[in-house]
mmCIF file with all atom_site columns, C-alpha atoms in Angstrom:
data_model
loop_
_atom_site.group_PDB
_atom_site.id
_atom_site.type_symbol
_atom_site.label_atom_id
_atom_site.label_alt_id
_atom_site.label_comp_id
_atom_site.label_asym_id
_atom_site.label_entity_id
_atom_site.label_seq_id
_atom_site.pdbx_PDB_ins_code
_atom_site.Cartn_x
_atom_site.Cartn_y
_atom_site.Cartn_z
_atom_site.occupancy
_atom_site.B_iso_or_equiv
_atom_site.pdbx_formal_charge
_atom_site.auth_seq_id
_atom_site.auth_comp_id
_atom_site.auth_asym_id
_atom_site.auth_atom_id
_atom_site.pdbx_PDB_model_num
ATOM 1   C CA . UNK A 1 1   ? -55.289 -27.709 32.123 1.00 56.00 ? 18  UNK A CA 1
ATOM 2   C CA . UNK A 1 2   ? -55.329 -25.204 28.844 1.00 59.00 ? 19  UNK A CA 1
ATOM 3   C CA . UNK A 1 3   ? -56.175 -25.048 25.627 1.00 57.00 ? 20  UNK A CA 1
ATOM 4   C CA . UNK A 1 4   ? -54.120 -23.674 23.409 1.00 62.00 ? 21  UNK A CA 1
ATOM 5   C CA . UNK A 1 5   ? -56.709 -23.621 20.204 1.00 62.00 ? 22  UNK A CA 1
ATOM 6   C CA . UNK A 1 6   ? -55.230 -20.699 18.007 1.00 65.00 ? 23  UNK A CA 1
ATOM 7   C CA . UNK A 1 7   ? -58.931 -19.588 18.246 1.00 70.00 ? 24  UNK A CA 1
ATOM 8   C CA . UNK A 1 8   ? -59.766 -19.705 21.509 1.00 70.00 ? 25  UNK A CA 1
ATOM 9   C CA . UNK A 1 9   ? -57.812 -20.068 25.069 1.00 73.00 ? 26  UNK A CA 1
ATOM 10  C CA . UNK A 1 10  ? -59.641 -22.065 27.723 1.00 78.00 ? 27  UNK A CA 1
ATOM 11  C CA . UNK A 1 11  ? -58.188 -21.955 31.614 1.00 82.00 ? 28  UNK A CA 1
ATOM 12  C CA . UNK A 1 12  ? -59.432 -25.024 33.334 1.00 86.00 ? 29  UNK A CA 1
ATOM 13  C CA . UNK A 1 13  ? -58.686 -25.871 36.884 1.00 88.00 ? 30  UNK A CA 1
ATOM 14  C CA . UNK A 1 14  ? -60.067 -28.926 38.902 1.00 90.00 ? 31  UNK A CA 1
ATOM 15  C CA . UNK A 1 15  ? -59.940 -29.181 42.582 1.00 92.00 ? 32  UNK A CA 1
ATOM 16  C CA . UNK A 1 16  ? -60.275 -31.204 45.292 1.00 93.00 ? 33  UNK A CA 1
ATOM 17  C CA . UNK A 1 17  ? -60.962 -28.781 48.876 1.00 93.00 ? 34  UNK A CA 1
ATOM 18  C CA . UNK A 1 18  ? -60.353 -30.151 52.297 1.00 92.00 ? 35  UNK A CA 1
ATOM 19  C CA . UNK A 1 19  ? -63.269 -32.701 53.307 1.00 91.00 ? 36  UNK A CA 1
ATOM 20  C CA . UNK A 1 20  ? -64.906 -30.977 56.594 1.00 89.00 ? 37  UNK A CA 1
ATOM 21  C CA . UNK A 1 21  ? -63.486 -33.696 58.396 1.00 90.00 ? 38  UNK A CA 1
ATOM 22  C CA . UNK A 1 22  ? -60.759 -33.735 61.572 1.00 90.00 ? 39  UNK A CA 1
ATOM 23  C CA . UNK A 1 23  ? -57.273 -34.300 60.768 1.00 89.00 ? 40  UNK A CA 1
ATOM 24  C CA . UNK A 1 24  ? -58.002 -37.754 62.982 1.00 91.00 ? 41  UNK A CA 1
ATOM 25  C CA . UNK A 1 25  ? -60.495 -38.053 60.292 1.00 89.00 ? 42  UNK A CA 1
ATOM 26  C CA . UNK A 1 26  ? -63.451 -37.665 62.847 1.00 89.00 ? 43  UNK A CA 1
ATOM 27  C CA . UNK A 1 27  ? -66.445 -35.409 61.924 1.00 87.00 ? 44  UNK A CA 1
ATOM 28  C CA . UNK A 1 28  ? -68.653 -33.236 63.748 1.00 86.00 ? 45  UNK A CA 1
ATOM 29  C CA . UNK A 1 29  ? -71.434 -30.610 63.413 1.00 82.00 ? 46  UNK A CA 1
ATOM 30  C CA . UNK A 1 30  ? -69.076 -27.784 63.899 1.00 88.00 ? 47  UNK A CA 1
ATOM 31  C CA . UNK A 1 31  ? -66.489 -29.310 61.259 1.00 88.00 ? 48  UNK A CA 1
ATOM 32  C CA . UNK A 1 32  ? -67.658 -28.100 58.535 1.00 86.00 ? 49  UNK A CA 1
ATOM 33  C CA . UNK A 1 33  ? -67.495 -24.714 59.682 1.00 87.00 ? 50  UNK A CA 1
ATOM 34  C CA . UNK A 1 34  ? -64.465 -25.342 61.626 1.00 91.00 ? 51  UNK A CA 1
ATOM 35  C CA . UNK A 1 35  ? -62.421 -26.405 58.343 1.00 92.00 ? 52  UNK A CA 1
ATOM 36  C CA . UNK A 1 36  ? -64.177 -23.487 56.016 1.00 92.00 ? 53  UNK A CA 1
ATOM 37  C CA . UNK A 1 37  ? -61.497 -20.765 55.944 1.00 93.00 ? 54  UNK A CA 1
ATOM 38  C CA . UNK A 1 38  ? -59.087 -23.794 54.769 1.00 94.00 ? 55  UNK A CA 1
ATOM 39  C CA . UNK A 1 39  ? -61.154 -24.158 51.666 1.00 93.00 ? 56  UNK A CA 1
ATOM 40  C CA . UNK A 1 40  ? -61.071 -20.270 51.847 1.00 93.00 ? 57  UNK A CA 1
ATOM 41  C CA . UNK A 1 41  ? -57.651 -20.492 51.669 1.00 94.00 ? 58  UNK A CA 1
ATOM 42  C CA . UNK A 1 42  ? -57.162 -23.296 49.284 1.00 94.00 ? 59  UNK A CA 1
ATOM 43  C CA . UNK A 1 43  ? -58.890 -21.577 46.350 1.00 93.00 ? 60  UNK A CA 1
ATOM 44  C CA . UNK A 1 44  ? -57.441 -18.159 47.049 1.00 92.00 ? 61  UNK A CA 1
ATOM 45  C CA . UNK A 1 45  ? -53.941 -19.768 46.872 1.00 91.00 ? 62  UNK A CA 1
ATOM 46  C CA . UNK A 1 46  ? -55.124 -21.285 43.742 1.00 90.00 ? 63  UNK A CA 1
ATOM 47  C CA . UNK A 1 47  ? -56.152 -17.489 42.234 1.00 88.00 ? 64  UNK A CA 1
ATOM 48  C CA . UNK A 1 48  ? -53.268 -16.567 43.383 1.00 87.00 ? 65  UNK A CA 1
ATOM 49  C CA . UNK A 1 49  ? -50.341 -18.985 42.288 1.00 84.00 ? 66  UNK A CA 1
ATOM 50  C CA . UNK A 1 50  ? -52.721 -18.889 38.466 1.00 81.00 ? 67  UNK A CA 1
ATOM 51  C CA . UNK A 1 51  ? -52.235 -15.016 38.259 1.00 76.00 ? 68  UNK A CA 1
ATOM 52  C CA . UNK A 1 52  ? -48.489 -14.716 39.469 1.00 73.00 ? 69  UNK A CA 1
ATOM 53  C CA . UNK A 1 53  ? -47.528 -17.519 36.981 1.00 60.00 ? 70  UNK A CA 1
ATOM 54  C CA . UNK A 1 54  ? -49.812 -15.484 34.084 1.00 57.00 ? 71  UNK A CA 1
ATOM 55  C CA . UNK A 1 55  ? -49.332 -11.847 34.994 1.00 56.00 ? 72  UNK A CA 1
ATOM 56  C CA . UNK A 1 56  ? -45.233 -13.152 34.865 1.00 53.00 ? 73  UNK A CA 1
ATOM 57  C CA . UNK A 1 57  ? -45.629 -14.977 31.483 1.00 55.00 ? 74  UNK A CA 1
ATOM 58  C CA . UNK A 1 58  ? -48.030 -12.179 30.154 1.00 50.00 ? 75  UNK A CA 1
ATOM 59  C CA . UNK A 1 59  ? -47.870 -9.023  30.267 1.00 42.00 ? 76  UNK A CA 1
ATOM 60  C CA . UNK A 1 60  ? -51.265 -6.432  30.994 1.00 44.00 ? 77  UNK A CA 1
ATOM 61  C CA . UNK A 1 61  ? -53.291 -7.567  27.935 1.00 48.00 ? 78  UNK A CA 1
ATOM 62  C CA . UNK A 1 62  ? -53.954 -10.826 29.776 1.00 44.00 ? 79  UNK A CA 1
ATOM 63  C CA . UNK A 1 63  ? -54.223 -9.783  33.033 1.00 44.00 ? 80  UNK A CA 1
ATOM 64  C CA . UNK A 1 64  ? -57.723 -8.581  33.112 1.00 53.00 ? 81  UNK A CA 1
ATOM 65  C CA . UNK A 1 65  ? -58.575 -11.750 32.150 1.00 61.00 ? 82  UNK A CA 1
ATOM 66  C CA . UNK A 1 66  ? -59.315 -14.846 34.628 1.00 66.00 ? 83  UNK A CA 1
ATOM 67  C CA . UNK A 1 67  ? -56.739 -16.889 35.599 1.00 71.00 ? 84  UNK A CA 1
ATOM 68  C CA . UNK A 1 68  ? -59.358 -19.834 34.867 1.00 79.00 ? 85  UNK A CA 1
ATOM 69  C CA . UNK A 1 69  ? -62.243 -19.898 33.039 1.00 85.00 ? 86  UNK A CA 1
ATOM 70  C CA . UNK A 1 70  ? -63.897 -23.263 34.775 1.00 89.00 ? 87  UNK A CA 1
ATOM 71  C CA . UNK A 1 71  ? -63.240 -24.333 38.076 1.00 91.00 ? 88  UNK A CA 1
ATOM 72  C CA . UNK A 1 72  ? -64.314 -27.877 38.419 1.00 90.00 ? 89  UNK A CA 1
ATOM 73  C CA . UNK A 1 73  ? -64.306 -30.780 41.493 1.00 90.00 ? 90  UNK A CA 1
ATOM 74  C CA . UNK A 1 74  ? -65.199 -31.307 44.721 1.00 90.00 ? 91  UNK A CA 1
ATOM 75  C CA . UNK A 1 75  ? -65.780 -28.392 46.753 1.00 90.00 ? 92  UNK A CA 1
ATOM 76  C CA . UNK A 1 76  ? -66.649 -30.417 49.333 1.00 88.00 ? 93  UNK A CA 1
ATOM 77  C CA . UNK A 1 77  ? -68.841 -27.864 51.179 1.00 86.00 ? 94  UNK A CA 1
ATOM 78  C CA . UNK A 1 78  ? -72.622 -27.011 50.070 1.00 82.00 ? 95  UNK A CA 1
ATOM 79  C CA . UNK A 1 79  ? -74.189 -24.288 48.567 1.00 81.00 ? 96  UNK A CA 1
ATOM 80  C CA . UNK A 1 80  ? -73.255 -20.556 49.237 1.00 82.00 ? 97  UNK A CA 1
ATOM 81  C CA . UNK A 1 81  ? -69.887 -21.777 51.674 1.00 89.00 ? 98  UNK A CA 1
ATOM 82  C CA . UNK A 1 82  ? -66.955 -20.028 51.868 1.00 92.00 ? 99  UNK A CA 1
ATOM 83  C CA . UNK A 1 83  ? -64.961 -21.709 48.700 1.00 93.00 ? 100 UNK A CA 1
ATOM 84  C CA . UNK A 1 84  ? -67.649 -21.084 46.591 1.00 91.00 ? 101 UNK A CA 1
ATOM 85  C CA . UNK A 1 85  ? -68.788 -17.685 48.034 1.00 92.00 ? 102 UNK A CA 1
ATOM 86  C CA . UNK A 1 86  ? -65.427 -16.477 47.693 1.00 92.00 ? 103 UNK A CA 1
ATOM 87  C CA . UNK A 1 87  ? -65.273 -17.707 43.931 1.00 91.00 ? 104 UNK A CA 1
ATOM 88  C CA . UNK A 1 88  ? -69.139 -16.178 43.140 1.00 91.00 ? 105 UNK A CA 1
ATOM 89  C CA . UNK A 1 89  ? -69.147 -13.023 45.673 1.00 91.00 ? 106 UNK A CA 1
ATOM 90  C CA . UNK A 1 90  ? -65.624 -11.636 45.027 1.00 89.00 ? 107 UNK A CA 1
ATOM 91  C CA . UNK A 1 91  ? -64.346 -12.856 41.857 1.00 87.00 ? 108 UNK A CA 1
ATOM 92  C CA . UNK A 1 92  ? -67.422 -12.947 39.555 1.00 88.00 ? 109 UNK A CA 1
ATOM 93  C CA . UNK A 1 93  ? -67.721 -16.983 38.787 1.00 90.00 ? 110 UNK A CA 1
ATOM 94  C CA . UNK A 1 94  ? -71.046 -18.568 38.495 1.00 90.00 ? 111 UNK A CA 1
ATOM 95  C CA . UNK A 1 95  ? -71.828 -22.173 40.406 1.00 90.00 ? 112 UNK A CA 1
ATOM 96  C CA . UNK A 1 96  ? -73.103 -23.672 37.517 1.00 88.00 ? 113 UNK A CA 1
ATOM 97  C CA . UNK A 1 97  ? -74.485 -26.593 40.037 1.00 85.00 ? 114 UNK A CA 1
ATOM 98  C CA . UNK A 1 98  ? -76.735 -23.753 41.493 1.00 84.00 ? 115 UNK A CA 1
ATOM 99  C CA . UNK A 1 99  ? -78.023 -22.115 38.291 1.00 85.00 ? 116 UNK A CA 1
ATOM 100 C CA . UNK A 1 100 ? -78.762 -25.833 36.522 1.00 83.00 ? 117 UNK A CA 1
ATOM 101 C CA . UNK A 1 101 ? -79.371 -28.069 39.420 1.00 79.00 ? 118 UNK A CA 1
ATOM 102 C CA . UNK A 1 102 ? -81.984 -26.052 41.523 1.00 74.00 ? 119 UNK A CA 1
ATOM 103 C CA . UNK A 1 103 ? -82.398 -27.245 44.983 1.00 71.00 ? 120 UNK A CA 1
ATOM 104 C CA . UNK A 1 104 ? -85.804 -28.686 44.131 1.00 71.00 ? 121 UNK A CA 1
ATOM 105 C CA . UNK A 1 105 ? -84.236 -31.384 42.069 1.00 71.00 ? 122 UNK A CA 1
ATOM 106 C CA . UNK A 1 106 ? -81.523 -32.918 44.519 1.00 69.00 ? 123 UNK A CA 1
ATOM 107 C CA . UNK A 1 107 ? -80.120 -36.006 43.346 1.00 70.00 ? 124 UNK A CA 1
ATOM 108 C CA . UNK A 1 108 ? -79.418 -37.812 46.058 1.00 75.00 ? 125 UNK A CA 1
ATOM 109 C CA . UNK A 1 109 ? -81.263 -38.717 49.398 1.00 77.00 ? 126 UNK A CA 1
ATOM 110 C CA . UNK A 1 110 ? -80.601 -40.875 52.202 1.00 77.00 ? 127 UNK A CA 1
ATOM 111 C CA . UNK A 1 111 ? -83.079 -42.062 54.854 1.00 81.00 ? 128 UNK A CA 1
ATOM 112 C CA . UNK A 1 112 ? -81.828 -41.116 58.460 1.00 78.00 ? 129 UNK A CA 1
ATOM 113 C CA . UNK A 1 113 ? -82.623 -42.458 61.393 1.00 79.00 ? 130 UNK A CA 1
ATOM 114 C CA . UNK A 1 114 ? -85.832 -44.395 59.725 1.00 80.00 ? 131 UNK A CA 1
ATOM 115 C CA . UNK A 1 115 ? -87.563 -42.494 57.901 1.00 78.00 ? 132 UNK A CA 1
ATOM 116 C CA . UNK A 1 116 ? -87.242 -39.349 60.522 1.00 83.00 ? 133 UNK A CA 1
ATOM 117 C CA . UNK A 1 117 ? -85.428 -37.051 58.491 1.00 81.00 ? 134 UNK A CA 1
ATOM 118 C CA . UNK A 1 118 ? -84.333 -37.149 54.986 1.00 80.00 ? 135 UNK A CA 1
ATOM 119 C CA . UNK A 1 119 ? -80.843 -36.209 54.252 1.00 75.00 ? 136 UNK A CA 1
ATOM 120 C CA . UNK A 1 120 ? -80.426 -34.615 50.343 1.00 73.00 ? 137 UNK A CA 1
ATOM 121 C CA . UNK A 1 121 ? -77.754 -33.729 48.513 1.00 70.00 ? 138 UNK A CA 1
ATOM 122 C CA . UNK A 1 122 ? -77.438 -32.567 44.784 1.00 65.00 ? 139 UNK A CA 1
ATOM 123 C CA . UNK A 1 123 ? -73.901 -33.888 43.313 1.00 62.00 ? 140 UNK A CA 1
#
């Protein structure tokens, strides 16, 4: 998605990563870090395919820039993963989930197994 606004041009890309589940569509404790580098992969490939397509269209002046300004969806990993470490780490984005929505006000929480443990999530 763009915006083409004569005063200002916005790069917006939403996504939808792998789900750390089996290609049987089984999941385990290792899948999640089994099926990382795919994410990995998926928004490197998604940098990449942006910038060939810009730095082909436009010249140097907007090379520098971004490919994408927001990067939006389901990550479907949680904090600091590969996906989104690659995106923060290397390429300078913020999580915007992490700097608004601090840990201490998950959204979400699911009993499991009784009241045992408490599963949380922020979405």
């Amino acid at each position: 998605l763009s915006s083409n606004n004569p005063i200002v041009k916005i790069n917006i890309a939403n996504v939808h990563l792998r789900p750390p589940v089996e290609l049987d569509g089984s999941a385990w404790l290792e899948t999640a870090r089994k099926t990382e580098p795919i994410r990995i992969n998926e928004v490197m490939e998604l940098i990449q395919r942006a910038t060939s397509v810009k730095t082909r269209r436009i010249v140097a002046k907007m090379a520098a820039q971004p490919p994408f300004h927001i990067i939006a969806g389901d990550f479907n990993e949680g904090d600091n993963a590969g996906a989104l470490r690659h995106l923060t780490s290397r390429l300078g984005y913020i999580d915007a989930l992490q700097q608004h929505v601090p840990k201490r006000k998950e959204t979400h929480t699911w009993p499991f197994m009784g009241n045992l443990w408490t599963l949380r999530k922020r979405l």
